[in-house]
Coordinates of C-alpha atoms in Angstrom, one line a residue:
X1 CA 20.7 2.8 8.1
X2 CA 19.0 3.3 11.7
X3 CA 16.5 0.9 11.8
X4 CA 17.6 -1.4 9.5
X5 CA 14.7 -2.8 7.0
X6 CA 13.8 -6.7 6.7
X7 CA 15.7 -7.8 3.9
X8 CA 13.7 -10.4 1.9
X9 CA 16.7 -12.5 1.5
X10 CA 17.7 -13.0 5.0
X11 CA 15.9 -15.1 7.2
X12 CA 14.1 -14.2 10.8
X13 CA 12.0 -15.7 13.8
X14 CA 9.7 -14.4 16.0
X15 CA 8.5 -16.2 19.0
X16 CA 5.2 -15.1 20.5
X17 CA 1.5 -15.6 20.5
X18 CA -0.7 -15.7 17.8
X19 CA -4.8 -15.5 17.6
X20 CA -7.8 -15.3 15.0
X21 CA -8.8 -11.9 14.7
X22 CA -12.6 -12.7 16.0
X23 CA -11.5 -14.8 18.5
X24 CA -8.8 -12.7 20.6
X25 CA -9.4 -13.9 24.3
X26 CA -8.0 -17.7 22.8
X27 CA -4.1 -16.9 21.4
X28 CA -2.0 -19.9 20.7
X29 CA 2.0 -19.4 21.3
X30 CA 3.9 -20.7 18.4
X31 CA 7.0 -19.3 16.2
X32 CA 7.1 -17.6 13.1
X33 CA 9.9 -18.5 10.8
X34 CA 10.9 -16.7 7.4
X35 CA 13.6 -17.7 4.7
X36 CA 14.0 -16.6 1.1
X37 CA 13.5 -20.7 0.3
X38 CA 10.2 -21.8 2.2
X39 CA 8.5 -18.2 3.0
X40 CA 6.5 -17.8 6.1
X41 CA 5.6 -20.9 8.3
X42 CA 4.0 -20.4 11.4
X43 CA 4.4 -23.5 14.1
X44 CA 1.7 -23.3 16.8
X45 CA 1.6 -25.5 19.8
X46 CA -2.1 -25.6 19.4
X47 CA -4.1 -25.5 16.7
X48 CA -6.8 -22.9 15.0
X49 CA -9.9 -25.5 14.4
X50 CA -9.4 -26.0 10.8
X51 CA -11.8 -28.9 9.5
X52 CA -15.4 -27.7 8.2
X53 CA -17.8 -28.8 10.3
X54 CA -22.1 -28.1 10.4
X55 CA -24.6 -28.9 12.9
X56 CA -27.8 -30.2 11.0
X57 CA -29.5 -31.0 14.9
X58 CA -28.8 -30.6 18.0
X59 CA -26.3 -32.8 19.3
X60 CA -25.1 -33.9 15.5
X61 CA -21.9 -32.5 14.2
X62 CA -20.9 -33.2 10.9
X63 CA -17.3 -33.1 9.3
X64 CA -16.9 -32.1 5.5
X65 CA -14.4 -32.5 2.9
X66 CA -11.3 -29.4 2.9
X67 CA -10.5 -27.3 5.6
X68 CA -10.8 -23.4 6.3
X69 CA -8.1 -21.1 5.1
X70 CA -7.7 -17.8 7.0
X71 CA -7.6 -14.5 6.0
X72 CA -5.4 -13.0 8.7
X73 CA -4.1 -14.3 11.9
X74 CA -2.6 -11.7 14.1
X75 CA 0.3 -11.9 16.6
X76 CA 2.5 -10.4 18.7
X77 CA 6.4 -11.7 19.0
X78 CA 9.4 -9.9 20.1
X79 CA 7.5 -6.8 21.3
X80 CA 5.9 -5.8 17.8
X81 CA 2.2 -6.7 16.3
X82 CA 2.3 -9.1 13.4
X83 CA -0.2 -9.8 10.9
X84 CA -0.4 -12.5 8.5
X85 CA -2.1 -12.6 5.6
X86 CA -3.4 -15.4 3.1
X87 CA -2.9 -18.3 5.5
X88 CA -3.6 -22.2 5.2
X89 CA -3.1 -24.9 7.2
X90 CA -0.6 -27.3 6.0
X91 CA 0.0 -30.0 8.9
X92 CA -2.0 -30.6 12.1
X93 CA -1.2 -33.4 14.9
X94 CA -4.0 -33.7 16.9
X95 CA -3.8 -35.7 20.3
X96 CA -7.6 -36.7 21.0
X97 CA -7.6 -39.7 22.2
X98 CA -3.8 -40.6 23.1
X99 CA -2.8 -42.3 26.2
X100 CA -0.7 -38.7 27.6
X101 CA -3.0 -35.8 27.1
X102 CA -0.6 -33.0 25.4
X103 CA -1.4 -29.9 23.1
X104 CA -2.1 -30.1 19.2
X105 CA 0.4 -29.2 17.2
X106 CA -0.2 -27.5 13.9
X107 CA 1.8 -25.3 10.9
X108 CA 0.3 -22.8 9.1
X109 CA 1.7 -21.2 5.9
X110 CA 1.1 -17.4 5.2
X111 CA 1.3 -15.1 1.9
X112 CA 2.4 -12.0 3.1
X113 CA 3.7 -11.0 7.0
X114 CA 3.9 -7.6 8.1
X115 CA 6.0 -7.0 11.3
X116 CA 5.3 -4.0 13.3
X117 CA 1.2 -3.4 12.5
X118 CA -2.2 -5.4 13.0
X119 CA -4.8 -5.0 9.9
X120 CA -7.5 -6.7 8.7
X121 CA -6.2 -7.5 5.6
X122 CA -4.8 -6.6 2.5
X123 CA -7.7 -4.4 1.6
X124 CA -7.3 -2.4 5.0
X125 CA -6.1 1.1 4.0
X126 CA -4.0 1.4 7.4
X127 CA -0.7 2.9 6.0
X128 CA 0.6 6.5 5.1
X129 CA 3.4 5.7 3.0
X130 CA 5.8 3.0 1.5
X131 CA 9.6 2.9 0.9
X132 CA 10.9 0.1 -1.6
X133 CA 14.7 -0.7 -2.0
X134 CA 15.5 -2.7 -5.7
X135 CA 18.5 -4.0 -6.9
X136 CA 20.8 -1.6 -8.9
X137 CA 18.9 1.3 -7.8
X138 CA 21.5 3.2 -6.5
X139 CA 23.3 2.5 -10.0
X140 CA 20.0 3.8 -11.8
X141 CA 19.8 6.7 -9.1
X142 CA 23.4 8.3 -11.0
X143 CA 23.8 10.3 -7.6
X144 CA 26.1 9.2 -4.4
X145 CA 26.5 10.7 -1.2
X146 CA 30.2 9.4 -1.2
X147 CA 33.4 11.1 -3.2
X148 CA 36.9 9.8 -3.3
X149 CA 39.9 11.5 -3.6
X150 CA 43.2 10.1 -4.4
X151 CA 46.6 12.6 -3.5
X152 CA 49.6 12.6 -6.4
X153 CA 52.7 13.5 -6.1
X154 CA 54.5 15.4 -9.0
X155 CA 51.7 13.1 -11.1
X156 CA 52.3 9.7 -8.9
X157 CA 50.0 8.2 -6.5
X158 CA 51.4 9.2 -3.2
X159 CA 49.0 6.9 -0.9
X160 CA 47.1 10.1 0.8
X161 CA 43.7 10.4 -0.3
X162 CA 40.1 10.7 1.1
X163 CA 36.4 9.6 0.9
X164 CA 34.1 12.5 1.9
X165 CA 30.1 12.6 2.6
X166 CA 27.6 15.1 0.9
X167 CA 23.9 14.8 1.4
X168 CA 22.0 14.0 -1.7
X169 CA 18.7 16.3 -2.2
X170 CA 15.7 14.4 -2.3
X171 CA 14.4 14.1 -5.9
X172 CA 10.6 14.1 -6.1
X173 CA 7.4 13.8 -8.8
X174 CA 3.8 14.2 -8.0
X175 CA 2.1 11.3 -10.2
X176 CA -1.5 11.1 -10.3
X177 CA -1.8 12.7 -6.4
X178 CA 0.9 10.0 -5.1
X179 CA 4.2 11.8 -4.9
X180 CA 7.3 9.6 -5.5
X181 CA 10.8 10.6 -4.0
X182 CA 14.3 9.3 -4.8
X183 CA 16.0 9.6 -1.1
X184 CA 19.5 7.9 0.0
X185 CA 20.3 7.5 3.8
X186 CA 23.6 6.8 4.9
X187 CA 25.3 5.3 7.7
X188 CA 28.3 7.7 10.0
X189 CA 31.6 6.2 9.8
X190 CA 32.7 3.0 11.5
X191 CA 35.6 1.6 12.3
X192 CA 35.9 -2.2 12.8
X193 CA 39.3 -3.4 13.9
X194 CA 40.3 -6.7 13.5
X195 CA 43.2 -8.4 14.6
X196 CA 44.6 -8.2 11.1
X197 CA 43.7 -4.7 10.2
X198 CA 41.4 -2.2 10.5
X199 CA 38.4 -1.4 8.3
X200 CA 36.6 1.7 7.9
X201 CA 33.2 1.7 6.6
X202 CA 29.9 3.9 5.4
X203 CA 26.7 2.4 3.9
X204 CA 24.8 4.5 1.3
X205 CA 21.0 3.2 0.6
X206 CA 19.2 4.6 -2.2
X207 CA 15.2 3.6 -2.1
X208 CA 12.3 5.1 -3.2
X209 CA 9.4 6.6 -1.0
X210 CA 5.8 6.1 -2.2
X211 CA 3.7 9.0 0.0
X212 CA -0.2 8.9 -1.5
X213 CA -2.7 11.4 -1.2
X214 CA -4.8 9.5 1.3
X215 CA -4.1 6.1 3.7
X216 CA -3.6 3.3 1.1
X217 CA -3.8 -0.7 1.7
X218 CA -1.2 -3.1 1.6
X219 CA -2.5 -4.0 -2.2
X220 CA -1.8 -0.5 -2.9
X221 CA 1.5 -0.1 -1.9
X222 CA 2.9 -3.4 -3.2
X223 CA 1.3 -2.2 -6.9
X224 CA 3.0 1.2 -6.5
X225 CA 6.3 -0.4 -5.7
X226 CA 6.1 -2.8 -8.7
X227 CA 5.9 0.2 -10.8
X228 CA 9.4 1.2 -9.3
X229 CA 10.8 -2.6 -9.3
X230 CA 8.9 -2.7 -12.9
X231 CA 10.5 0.5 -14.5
X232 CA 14.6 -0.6 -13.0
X233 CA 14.1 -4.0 -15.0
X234 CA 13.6 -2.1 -17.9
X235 CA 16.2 0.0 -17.4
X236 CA 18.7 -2.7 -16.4
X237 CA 17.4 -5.5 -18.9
X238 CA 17.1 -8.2 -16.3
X239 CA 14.9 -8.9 -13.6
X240 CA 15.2 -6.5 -10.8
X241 CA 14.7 -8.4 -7.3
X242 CA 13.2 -6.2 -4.6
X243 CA 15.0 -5.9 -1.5
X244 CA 13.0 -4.7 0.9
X245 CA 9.8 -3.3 1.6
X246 CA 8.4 -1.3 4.7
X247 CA 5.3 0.9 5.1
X248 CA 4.7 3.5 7.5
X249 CA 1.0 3.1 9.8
X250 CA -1.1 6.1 9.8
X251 CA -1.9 7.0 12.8
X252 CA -4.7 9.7 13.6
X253 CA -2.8 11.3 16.6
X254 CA 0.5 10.5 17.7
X255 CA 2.1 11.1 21.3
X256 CA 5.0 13.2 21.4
X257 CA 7.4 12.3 23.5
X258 CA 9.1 14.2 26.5
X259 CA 10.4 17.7 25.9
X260 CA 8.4 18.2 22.6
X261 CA 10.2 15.6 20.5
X262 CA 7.9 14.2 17.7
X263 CA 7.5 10.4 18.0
X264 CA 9.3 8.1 15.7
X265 CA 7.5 7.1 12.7
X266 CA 5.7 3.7 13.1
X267 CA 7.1 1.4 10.4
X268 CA 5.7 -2.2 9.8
X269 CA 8.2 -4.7 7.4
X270 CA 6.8 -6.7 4.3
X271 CA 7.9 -9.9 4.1
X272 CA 6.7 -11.6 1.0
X273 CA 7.4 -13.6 -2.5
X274 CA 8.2 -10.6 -4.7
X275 CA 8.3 -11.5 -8.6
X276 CA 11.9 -11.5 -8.0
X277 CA 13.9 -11.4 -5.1
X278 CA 16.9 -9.5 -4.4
X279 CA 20.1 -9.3 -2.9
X280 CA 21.6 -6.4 -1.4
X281 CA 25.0 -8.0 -1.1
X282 CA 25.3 -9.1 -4.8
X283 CA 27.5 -7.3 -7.4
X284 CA 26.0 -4.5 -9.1
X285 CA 25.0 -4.4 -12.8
X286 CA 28.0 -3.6 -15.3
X287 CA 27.3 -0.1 -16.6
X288 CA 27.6 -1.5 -20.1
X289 CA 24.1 -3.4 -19.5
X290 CA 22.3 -0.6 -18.4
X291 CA 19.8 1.4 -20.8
X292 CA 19.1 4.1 -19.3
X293 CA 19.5 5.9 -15.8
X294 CA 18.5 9.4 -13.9
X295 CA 21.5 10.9 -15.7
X296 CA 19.7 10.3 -19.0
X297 CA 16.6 10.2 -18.2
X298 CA 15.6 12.4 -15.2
X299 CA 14.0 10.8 -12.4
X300 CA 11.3 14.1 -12.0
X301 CA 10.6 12.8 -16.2
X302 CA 11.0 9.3 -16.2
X303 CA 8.4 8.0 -13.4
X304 CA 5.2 10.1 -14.8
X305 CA 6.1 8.8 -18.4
X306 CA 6.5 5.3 -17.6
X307 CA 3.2 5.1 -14.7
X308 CA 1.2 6.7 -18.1
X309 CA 3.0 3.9 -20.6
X310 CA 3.0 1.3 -18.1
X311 CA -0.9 1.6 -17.7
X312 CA -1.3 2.1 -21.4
X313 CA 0.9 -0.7 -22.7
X314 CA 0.0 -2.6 -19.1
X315 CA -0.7 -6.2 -21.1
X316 CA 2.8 -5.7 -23.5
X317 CA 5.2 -4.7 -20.5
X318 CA 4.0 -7.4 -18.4
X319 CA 5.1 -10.1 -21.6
X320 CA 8.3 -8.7 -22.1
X321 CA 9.1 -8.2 -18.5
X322 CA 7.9 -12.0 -17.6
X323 CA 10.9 -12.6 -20.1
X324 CA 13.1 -10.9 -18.0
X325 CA 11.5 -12.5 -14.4
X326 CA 10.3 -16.1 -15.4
X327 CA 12.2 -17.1 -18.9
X328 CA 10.7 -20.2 -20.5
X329 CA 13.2 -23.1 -21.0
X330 CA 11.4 -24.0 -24.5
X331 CA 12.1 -21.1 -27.3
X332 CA 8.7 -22.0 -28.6
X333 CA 7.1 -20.6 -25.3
X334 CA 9.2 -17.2 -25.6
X335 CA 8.4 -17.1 -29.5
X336 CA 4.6 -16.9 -28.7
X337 CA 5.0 -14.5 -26.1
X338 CA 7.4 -12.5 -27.5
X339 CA 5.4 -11.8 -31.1
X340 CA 2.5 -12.0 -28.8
X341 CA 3.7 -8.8 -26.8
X342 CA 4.9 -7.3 -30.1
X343 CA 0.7 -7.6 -31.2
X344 CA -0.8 -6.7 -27.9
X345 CA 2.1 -3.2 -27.8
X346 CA 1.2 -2.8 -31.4
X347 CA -2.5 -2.3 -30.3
X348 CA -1.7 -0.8 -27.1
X349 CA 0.0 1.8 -28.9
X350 CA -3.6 2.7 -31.3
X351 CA -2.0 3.0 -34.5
X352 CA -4.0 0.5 -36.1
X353 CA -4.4 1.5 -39.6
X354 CA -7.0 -0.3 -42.0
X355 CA -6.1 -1.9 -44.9
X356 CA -9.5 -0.6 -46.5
X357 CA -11.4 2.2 -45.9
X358 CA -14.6 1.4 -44.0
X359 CA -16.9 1.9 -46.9
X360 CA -15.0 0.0 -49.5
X361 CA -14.7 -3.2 -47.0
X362 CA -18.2 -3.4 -46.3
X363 CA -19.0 -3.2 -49.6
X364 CA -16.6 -5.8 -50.5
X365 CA -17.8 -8.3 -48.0
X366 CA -21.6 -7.7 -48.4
X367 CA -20.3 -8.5 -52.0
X368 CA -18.7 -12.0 -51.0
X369 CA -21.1 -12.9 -48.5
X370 CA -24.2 -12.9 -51.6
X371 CA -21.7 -15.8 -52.7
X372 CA -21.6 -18.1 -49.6
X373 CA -24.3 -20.2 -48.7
X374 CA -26.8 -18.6 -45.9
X375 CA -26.2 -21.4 -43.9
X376 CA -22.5 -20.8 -43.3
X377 CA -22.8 -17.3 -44.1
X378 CA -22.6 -16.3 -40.3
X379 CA -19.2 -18.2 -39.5
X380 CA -17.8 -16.7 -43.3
X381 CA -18.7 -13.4 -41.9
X382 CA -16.9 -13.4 -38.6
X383 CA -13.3 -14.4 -40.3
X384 CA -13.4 -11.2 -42.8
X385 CA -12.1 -8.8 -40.7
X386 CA -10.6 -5.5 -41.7
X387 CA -7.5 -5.4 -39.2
X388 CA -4.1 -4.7 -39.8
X389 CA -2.3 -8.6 -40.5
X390 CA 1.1 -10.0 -37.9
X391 CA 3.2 -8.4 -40.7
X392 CA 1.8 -4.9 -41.1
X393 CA 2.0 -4.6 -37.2
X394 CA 5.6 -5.5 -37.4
X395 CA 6.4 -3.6 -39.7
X396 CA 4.4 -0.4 -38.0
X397 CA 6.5 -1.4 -35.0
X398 CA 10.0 -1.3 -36.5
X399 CA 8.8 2.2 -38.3
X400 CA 8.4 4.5 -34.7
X401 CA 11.8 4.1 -32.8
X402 CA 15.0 5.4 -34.1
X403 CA 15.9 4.3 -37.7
X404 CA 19.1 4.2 -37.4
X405 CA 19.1 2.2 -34.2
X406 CA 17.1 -0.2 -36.3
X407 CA 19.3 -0.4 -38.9
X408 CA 22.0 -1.9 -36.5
X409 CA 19.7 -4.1 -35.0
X410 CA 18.3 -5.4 -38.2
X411 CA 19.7 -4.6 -41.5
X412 CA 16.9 -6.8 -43.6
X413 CA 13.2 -5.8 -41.9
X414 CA 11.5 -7.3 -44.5
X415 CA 12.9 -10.9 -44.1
X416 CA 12.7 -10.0 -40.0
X417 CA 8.8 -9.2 -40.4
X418 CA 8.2 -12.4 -42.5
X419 CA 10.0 -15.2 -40.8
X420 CA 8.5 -14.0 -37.4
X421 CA 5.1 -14.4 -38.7
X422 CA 6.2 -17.6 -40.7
X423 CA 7.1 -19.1 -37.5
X424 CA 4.1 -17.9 -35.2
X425 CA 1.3 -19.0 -38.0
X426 CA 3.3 -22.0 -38.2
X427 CA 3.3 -23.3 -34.9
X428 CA -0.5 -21.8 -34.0
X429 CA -2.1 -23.4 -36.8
X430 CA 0.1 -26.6 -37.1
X431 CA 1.9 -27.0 -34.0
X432 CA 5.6 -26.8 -35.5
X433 CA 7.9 -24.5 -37.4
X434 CA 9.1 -27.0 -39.7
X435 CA 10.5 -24.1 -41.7
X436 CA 12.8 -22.6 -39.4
X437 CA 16.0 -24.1 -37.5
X438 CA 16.4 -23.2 -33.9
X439 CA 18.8 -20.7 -34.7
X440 CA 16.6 -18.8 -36.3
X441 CA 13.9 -19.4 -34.1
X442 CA 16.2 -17.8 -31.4
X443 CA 16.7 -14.8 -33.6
X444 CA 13.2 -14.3 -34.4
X445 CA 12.7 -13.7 -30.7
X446 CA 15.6 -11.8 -29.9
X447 CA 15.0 -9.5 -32.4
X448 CA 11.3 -9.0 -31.9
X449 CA 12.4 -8.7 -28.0
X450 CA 14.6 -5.7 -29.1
X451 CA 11.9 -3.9 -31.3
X452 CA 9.7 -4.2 -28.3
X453 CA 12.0 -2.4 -26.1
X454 CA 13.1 0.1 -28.5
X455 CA 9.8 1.2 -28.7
X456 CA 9.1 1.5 -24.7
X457 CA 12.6 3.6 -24.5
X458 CA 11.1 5.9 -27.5
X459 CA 7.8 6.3 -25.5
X460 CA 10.1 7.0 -22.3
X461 CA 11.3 9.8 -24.4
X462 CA 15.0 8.8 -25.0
X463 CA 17.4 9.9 -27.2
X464 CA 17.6 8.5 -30.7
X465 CA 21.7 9.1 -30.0
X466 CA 20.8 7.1 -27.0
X467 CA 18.5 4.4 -28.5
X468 CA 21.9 3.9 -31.3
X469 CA 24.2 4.0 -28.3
X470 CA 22.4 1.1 -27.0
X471 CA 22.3 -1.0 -30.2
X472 CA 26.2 -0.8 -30.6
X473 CA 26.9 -0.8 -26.8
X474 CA 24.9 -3.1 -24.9
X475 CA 26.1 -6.7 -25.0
X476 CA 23.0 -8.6 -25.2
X477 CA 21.4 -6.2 -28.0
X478 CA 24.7 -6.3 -30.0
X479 CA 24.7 -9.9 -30.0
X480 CA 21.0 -9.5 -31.1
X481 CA 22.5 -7.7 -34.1
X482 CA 24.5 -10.0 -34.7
X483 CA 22.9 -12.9 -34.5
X484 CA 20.1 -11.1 -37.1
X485 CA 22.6 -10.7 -39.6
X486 CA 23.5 -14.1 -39.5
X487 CA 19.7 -15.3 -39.8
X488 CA 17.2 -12.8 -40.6
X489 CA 19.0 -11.9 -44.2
X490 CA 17.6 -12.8 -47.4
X491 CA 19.0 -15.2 -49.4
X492 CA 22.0 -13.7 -51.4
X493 CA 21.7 -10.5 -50.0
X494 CA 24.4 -8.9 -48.5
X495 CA 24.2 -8.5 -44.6

């Protein structure tokens, strides 16, 4: 790919100089390093005055407690602009006082770097457009510029064959005035010969590019490309590291250059700690674990459903994706935030049906309130509420996806709805589940995971064939079934 992206699992350097933003006449040389394992740390030989000083007379400095943070710190290393953003001091060696006069030294750790622009911070709406690259999104794209051909002979391989190149159009959605595109970009054939052999290689790159109505900030196009990175984890079921991320500046005018050629875009590299990283060398996903891709869903449908159901359902996607990104080692955590997500969808979703009607439950409660003491009449009041219970919203939540594909998940809802809510009351009110093994503990969650994402796939608009498909087909939701046979079955029933 000509001009190769940052990847945010490689590591990089940049030697240069490096200065305060309000303070540009006094730059400090130092190096910028990056790795996937300690982020951005910036060694200065010098030092930015960190400690918080005041003046209460003339003549009379005084030095407080803490030190000054900095917003942005720019630079310029290896002939590009950098900016850094979010940055704290971490060590300082000051030499006042020594015996050899020498510089300061001092390290300064940053949030965000972007390579190739100066802004004043992550507010600054300084950039026309953003491409993201995610793991397995060439997989979820169902589209290749590549096709192979193998020769037979008489129905025998007969060792001639070919791989051929064929552009890929660009596939794009207009969402709310930002306009997404599904692009690839591949590399011309090389040949690298070793002393063993010759290989012949092409890269193919399939990315996403984010183009807004008007400039947007660095803020805005890392929350646009966590809607991509988002949506591929739930396609894929896991968490979906992002690549790499660039941005393109906007720029007013641009020069052309000799002859009437257009100037290169100007492109400025993220480097940051994305809720997952990724790696573009790693093994893609196994098709088997994949729910859904552009060849099911299609990539003009998908991405204006899931921006409206991802902003809707904004609190229950980010719980069940945090399973996916952060896991907790304790089932107990993942119990509370799975049935928690399964509460928060469940009113996310507005299908909240009262057990009463209006009338008849304030009637009812004015009726029990004459009974309570006025004194405690206030606190007696507030705990009568005419909401639907755990259980009703469980059982609302395994009524709207597929049936069928519930049926395999689950073949005993009832005993699925009660145990979950057993176990969350349980540990909420008394800090244990007593009642329940960890097996079944395990199965609550599993299973409530699955409803969950049942019911985002039927929002997404796929298939009920589909939605069974998955059930029967993908390994960790069969196991689910499984597993919920084994513990989420009445006694004496028949699984």
């Amino acid at each position: 790919m000509a001009n190769n992206p940052l990847n945010l699992d490689e590591a990089g350097e940049w030697s240069g100089i490096w200065w305060l933003p309000d303070e540009p006449d006094q730059p400090i040389p130092g190096v910028l390093r990056y790795s996937p394992a300690d982020g951005l740390v910036l060694s200065l030989i010098g030092a930015f005055e960190n400690r918080i000083m005041s003046t209460p007379s003339p003549g009379l400095t005084v030095f407080h407690e803490g030190s000054r943070n900095w917003d942005v710190i720019h630079g310029a290393a290896e002939q590009q602009e950098i900016s850094l953003i979010g940055c704290y001091p971490s060590d300082v060696r000051r030499t006042i006082g020594s015996r050899v006069k020498s510089p300061d030294k001092q390290t300064v750790v940053a949030m965000t770097a972007l390579v190739g622009a100066h802004v004043n911070g992550e507010d600054d709406a300084a950039f026309s457009a953003a491409e993201i690259a995610v793991e397995d999104l060439d997989f979820w794209a169902a589209s290749s510029v590549f096709e192979g051909f193998l020769g037979a002979t008489d129905g025998e391989i007969d060792g001639t064959g070919s791989i051929s190149v064929k552009p890929v159009p660009t596939r794009s959605v207009l969402v709310t005035g930002t306009e997404f595109r599904l692009q690839h970009q591949h590399t011309l054939p090389f040949f690298d010969q070793r002393k063993g052999g010759t290989v012949g290689r092409m890269h193919d790159t399939a990315f996403v590019r984010i183009v807004p109505a008007a400039p947007f900030s660095l803020s805005g196009a890392r929350e646009a490309a966590s809607l991509v990175q988002d949506l591929i984890s739930l396609a894929t079921h896991r968490a979906a590291g992002v690549i790499w991320l660039r941005l393109e500046v906007a720029e007013a005018e641009t020069t052309p250059l000799p002859d009437g050629y257009p100037a290169p875009r100007r492109r400025a590299e993220v480097l940051y700690s994305p809720s997952a990283l990724g790696s573009g060398d790693a093994k893609a996903i196994d098709r088997h674990r994949v729910f859904f891709t552009c060849e099911s869903l299609p990539f003009e449908e998908v991405l204006p459903r899931w921006h409206k159901v991802r902003g809707q359902l904004k609190a229950a996607t980010s719980m069940l994706l945090g399973l996916r990104y952060a896991p907790a080692r304790y089932v107990e955590n993942n119990l509370l935030t799975a049935v928690g997500a399964a509460e928060v969808l469940h009113r996310g979703l507005r299908i909240d049906e009262k057990p009463f009607p209006r009338a008849d439950f304030k009637a009812m409660r004015d009726a029990m309130l004459e009974q309570v003491p006025e004194s405690h009449r206030e606190r007696f009041k507030g705990v009568i509420r005419n909401d639907p219970t755990l259980r009703d919203r469980l059982y609302a939540l395994a009524a709207r996806p597929d049936q069928d594909a519930i049926a395999l998940l689950m073949p005993d809802v009832d005993r699925w709805a009660e145990r979950t809510t057993r176990a969350r009351n349980d540990l909420t009110h008394e800090g244990k589940t007593p009642n329940h093994c960890m097996e079944e503990l395990i199965a609550v969650v599993e299973v409530t995971t699955a409803v969950i994402i049942l019911n985002l796939l039927h929002e997404l608009g796929l298939s009920a064939e589909r939605q069974n498909e998955i059930v029967r087909e993908h390994p960790r939701l069969r196991a689910t079934a499984t597993t919920a046979r084994e513990w989420l079955v009445a006694p004496g029933s028949v699984p």
